[in-house]
């Protein structure tokens, strides 16, 4: 799967990968949680070029009609359109094809994880979460070792 | 800690109180970097719950979970979550409390075995003010917990539908 911005990766002499700055879309109905997710991404060592926000799946689909992103972090329980439906519909948006999605949600049951991964999510983080958990689940989908 | 939800209803309060307290403690420790502990005594009669956040549960576990505290504590919770510079507005404080309540409910149900995928949470609602009465149609057990956060009480209540 080609991920925009990660096709050719430079490496330092010590073998430490230099991560390109990425564009992330954070989808959560709580503005507080969107800020916490952004902060956790930075704490996990993800360099952010731009952070886009949406408060539900429908708004996120609209944003993706005009904006390209490298990573999507998405809640499940949201009004208007929940996170599972958003992931299912993501493939219909040309600019979003192949963009990895990591769910960040309080819905931690095995069946929710299976539903999310079946719908196309690449990772799953249960709230409450630590920056280390964000690192563990997000860096691999960006092609980096956590 | 994992508790079987198929336990007889009579055992819920006895078995679930420590699970609920642990769920609260974990949320505060992980998301706020602060420890909370069950209160040794009841809060004083003058204590006011000026912010009440609530999340509904439906399915195999049915009822409502509330998180309540006074205004200074609500602001302190938001500051711990977001940092002092962005937690000034009332909207941010309410949003922070709603998320805390949501995570407590989610963390609690995730600790119970037997609810897998069959218990759903509502989006949170937050009430500001103290002149209200809350009447839940949940007619089962009520598990009330008072915990201390930075020397101030916070109340967590789980009201279950039989």
Coordinates of C-alpha atoms in Angstrom, one line a residue:
Chain A
X1 CA 0.0 0.0 0.0
X2 CA 1.4 3.4 -1.0
X3 CA 1.2 6.0 1.7
X4 CA 1.6 9.6 0.4
X5 CA 4.8 11.1 1.7
X6 CA 6.4 7.9 2.7
X7 CA 7.5 6.4 -0.6
X8 CA 11.2 7.3 -0.3
X9 CA 12.5 7.4 3.2
X10 CA 15.9 9.0 4.0
X11 CA 18.0 7.3 6.6
X12 CA 20.7 8.8 8.8
X13 CA 24.2 7.3 9.1
X14 CA 23.1 5.6 12.4
X15 CA 20.2 3.9 10.6
X16 CA 17.6 6.1 12.3
X17 CA 14.8 6.8 10.0
X18 CA 13.9 10.5 9.5
X19 CA 10.2 10.8 9.4
X20 CA 8.6 13.2 6.9
X21 CA 6.2 15.6 8.5
X22 CA 2.7 14.2 8.0
X23 CA -0.8 15.5 7.6
X24 CA -3.2 14.0 10.1
X25 CA -7.0 14.0 10.3
X26 CA -8.4 13.5 13.8
X27 CA -12.1 12.6 13.9
X28 CA -13.8 12.8 17.3
X29 CA -16.9 14.6 18.5
X30 CA -15.0 15.9 21.5
X31 CA -12.7 18.9 20.8
X32 CA -10.9 18.0 24.1
X33 CA -10.1 14.5 22.8
X34 CA -9.0 15.9 19.4
X35 CA -6.5 18.1 21.2
X36 CA -5.3 15.2 23.4
X37 CA -4.9 12.9 20.4
X38 CA -2.8 15.6 18.6
X39 CA -0.7 16.1 21.7
X40 CA -0.2 12.3 22.0
X41 CA 0.9 12.1 18.4
X42 CA 3.6 14.7 19.0
X43 CA 4.6 12.9 22.2
X44 CA 4.9 9.7 20.2
X45 CA 7.4 11.4 18.0
X46 CA 5.2 11.9 15.0
X47 CA 6.1 15.2 13.2
X48 CA 3.0 16.9 12.1
X49 CA 2.9 19.2 9.1
X50 CA -0.8 19.9 9.5
X51 CA -3.6 18.6 11.7
X52 CA -7.2 18.6 10.4
X53 CA -10.1 18.0 12.6
X54 CA -13.7 16.7 12.1
X55 CA -16.4 16.1 14.7
X56 CA -18.0 13.1 13.0
X57 CA -17.6 10.7 10.1
X58 CA -19.7 12.7 7.6
X59 CA -17.7 15.9 8.3
X60 CA -14.5 13.9 7.9
X61 CA -15.6 12.5 4.5
X62 CA -16.4 16.1 3.4
X63 CA -12.9 17.3 4.5
X64 CA -11.3 14.5 2.6
X65 CA -12.9 15.6 -0.7
X66 CA -10.6 18.6 -0.7
X67 CA -7.7 17.6 1.6
X68 CA -5.0 14.9 1.4
X69 CA -3.8 13.3 4.6
X70 CA -1.3 10.6 5.5
X71 CA -3.0 9.3 8.6
X72 CA -6.5 9.3 10.1
X73 CA -7.3 8.8 13.8
X74 CA -11.0 8.1 14.4
X75 CA -13.4 7.6 17.3
X76 CA -16.3 5.2 17.0
X77 CA -19.2 6.6 19.0
X78 CA -20.1 9.9 17.3
X79 CA -23.3 11.5 16.2
X80 CA -24.4 11.9 12.6
X81 CA -22.0 9.2 11.3
X82 CA -20.0 6.9 13.6
X83 CA -16.5 5.8 13.0
X84 CA -17.2 2.3 11.7
X85 CA -19.5 3.7 8.9
X86 CA -16.9 6.3 8.2
X87 CA -14.2 3.7 7.6
X88 CA -16.6 1.7 5.4
X89 CA -17.2 4.7 3.2
X90 CA -13.6 5.9 3.1
X91 CA -12.8 3.9 0.0
X92 CA -15.3 5.9 -2.0
X93 CA -13.2 9.1 -1.5
X94 CA -10.5 9.2 -4.1
X95 CA -8.1 11.3 -2.0
X96 CA -8.4 8.9 1.0
X97 CA -7.7 5.6 -0.7
X98 CA -4.9 3.8 1.0
X99 CA -4.7 6.2 3.9
X100 CA -4.2 4.3 7.1
X101 CA -6.9 4.6 9.8
X102 CA -6.4 4.0 13.5
X103 CA -9.4 3.9 15.7
X104 CA -9.2 5.5 19.1
X105 CA -12.3 4.7 21.2
X106 CA -13.8 3.6 24.5
X107 CA -15.5 0.7 22.7
X108 CA -12.9 -1.9 23.6
X109 CA -14.8 -5.1 23.0
X110 CA -13.3 -7.8 20.8
X111 CA -16.3 -7.6 18.4
X112 CA -15.7 -3.8 18.0
X113 CA -12.1 -4.5 17.2
X114 CA -13.0 -7.1 14.6
X115 CA -15.7 -4.8 13.1
X116 CA -13.2 -2.0 12.8
X117 CA -10.4 -4.0 11.3
X118 CA -12.9 -5.7 8.9
X119 CA -14.1 -2.3 7.8
X120 CA -10.5 -1.3 6.9
X121 CA -9.0 0.2 10.0
X122 CA -5.3 -0.6 10.4
X123 CA -5.0 -0.1 14.2
X124 CA -7.1 0.1 17.3
X125 CA -6.4 2.0 20.5
X126 CA -8.6 1.8 23.6
X127 CA -9.3 4.9 25.7
X128 CA -7.9 5.7 28.1
X129 CA -4.5 5.6 26.3
X130 CA -0.9 6.6 26.9
X131 CA 1.4 8.2 24.4
X132 CA 3.3 5.0 24.3
X133 CA 0.2 3.1 23.1
X134 CA -0.2 5.7 20.4
X135 CA 3.4 5.2 19.4
X136 CA 3.0 1.4 19.4
X137 CA -0.1 1.5 17.2
X138 CA 0.5 4.5 14.9
X139 CA 4.2 4.3 14.0
X140 CA 3.8 0.8 12.4
X141 CA 1.0 2.0 10.1
X142 CA 3.2 4.8 9.0
X143 CA 5.9 2.3 8.2
X144 CA 8.1 3.0 11.2
X145 CA 9.2 0.8 14.0
X146 CA 7.5 1.7 17.3
Chain B
X1 CA -9.4 -7.1 36.9
X2 CA -12.2 -8.9 35.1
X3 CA -15.6 -9.7 36.5
X4 CA -18.2 -12.1 35.1
X5 CA -21.4 -10.2 34.4
X6 CA -23.3 -13.4 34.6
X7 CA -23.0 -13.3 38.3
X8 CA -26.3 -13.1 40.1
X9 CA -27.7 -9.6 40.3
X10 CA -27.5 -9.7 44.1
X11 CA -23.7 -9.7 43.9
X12 CA -23.3 -6.7 41.6
X13 CA -22.7 -3.9 44.1
X14 CA -20.3 -6.0 46.2
X15 CA -18.4 -7.2 43.1
X16 CA -18.6 -4.2 40.9
X17 CA -17.8 -1.3 43.3
X18 CA -14.0 -2.1 43.2
X19 CA -14.1 -2.5 39.5
X20 CA -15.8 0.9 39.1
X21 CA -13.3 2.5 41.4
X22 CA -10.4 0.9 39.5
X23 CA -11.9 2.2 36.2
X24 CA -12.0 5.7 37.6
X25 CA -8.5 5.5 39.1
X26 CA -7.0 4.3 35.7
X27 CA -8.7 7.0 33.7
X28 CA -7.4 9.7 36.0
X29 CA -3.9 8.3 36.2
X30 CA -3.6 7.7 32.4
X31 CA -5.4 10.8 31.0
X32 CA -4.7 13.3 33.8
X33 CA -1.5 12.0 35.4
X34 CA -3.2 12.3 38.8
X35 CA -4.1 9.7 41.3
X36 CA -7.6 9.4 42.9
X37 CA -8.5 7.3 45.8
X38 CA -11.8 6.2 47.4
X39 CA -12.8 8.8 50.0
X40 CA -12.6 7.7 53.6
X41 CA -15.6 9.8 54.6
X42 CA -18.6 11.3 52.9
X43 CA -18.2 14.8 51.5
X44 CA -19.5 17.6 53.7
X45 CA -23.2 18.6 53.4
X46 CA -22.1 22.0 51.9
X47 CA -20.5 20.2 48.9
X48 CA -22.1 21.2 45.6
X49 CA -22.1 19.1 42.4
X50 CA -22.1 22.0 39.9
X51 CA -21.1 19.8 36.9
X52 CA -22.7 16.5 36.2
X53 CA -21.6 14.4 33.2
X54 CA -23.6 11.3 32.2
X55 CA -23.3 8.5 29.7
X56 CA -26.0 5.9 29.0
X57 CA -25.4 2.2 28.7
X58 CA -27.6 0.0 26.7
X59 CA -27.6 -3.7 25.9
X60 CA -26.3 -6.4 28.2
X61 CA -25.6 -3.7 30.7
X62 CA -28.3 -1.1 30.8
X63 CA -28.4 2.1 32.8
X64 CA -26.6 5.3 33.3
X65 CA -23.2 6.3 34.7
X66 CA -22.7 9.8 36.1
X67 CA -19.6 11.8 37.1
X68 CA -20.2 14.9 39.3
X69 CA -18.0 17.5 41.0
X70 CA -17.9 21.1 42.0
X71 CA -16.9 23.9 39.6
X72 CA -13.3 24.4 40.9
X73 CA -12.7 20.7 40.6
X74 CA -14.2 20.6 37.1
X75 CA -11.8 23.3 36.0
X76 CA -8.9 21.5 37.6
X77 CA -9.8 18.2 35.8
X78 CA -9.9 20.1 32.5
X79 CA -6.5 21.8 33.2
X80 CA -4.9 18.5 34.0
X81 CA -6.3 17.0 30.7
X82 CA -5.5 20.0 28.4
X83 CA -3.1 22.3 30.1
X84 CA -4.0 25.6 31.8
X85 CA -3.8 27.7 28.6
X86 CA -6.6 25.9 26.7
X87 CA -8.9 24.8 29.5
X88 CA -10.4 28.2 30.4
X89 CA -13.7 28.1 28.5
X90 CA -16.7 26.6 30.0
X91 CA -17.2 24.6 26.8
X92 CA -13.8 23.0 27.2
X93 CA -14.5 22.1 30.9
X94 CA -17.8 20.5 30.0
X95 CA -16.2 18.6 27.1
X96 CA -13.4 17.4 29.3
X97 CA -15.9 16.1 31.9
X98 CA -18.0 14.4 29.3
X99 CA -14.9 12.6 28.0
X100 CA -13.9 11.6 31.5
X101 CA -17.3 10.1 32.1
X102 CA -17.2 8.4 28.7
X103 CA -13.8 6.8 29.4
X104 CA -14.9 5.7 32.9
X105 CA -18.0 4.0 31.5
X106 CA -16.0 2.4 28.6
X107 CA -13.1 1.3 30.9
X108 CA -15.6 -0.1 33.4
X109 CA -17.6 -2.2 30.9
X110 CA -14.3 -3.4 29.2
X111 CA -13.3 -4.8 32.6
X112 CA -16.5 -6.9 32.8
X113 CA -16.4 -10.2 30.9
X114 CA -19.6 -11.2 29.2
X115 CA -20.5 -7.8 27.8
X116 CA -18.5 -8.2 24.6
X117 CA -20.0 -6.1 21.9
X118 CA -23.4 -6.3 23.6
X119 CA -23.2 -3.1 25.6
X120 CA -23.2 0.2 23.9
X121 CA -22.4 3.7 25.2
X122 CA -24.3 6.9 24.4
X123 CA -22.5 10.1 23.6
X124 CA -22.0 12.0 26.9
X125 CA -24.2 14.8 28.2
X126 CA -23.1 17.4 30.7
X127 CA -25.3 19.4 33.0
X128 CA -24.0 22.6 34.5
X129 CA -25.7 23.9 37.6
X130 CA -27.0 22.4 40.9
X131 CA -30.7 23.2 40.9
X132 CA -31.9 20.0 39.2
X133 CA -33.0 16.6 40.1
X134 CA -32.0 13.5 38.1
X135 CA -34.5 10.7 37.8
X136 CA -33.2 7.7 35.9
X137 CA -35.7 5.0 34.8
X138 CA -33.0 2.5 35.7
X139 CA -34.8 0.6 38.5
X140 CA -32.0 -1.7 39.6
X141 CA -29.0 -1.3 41.8
X142 CA -27.1 1.9 42.3
X143 CA -23.4 1.9 42.9
X144 CA -22.2 5.2 44.3
X145 CA -18.5 5.9 44.7
X146 CA -16.9 9.0 46.2
X147 CA -13.2 9.5 45.3
X148 CA -10.8 12.2 46.3
X149 CA -9.1 14.2 43.5
X150 CA -6.5 16.7 44.8
X151 CA -8.3 16.8 48.2
X152 CA -11.7 17.5 46.5
X153 CA -14.5 14.9 46.2
X154 CA -15.7 13.6 42.9
X155 CA -18.8 11.4 42.7
X156 CA -19.3 8.5 40.3
X157 CA -22.6 6.7 40.2
X158 CA -23.8 3.7 38.2
X159 CA -27.5 3.2 38.1
X160 CA -28.5 -0.1 36.6
X161 CA -31.7 -1.3 34.9
X162 CA -32.7 -4.7 36.1

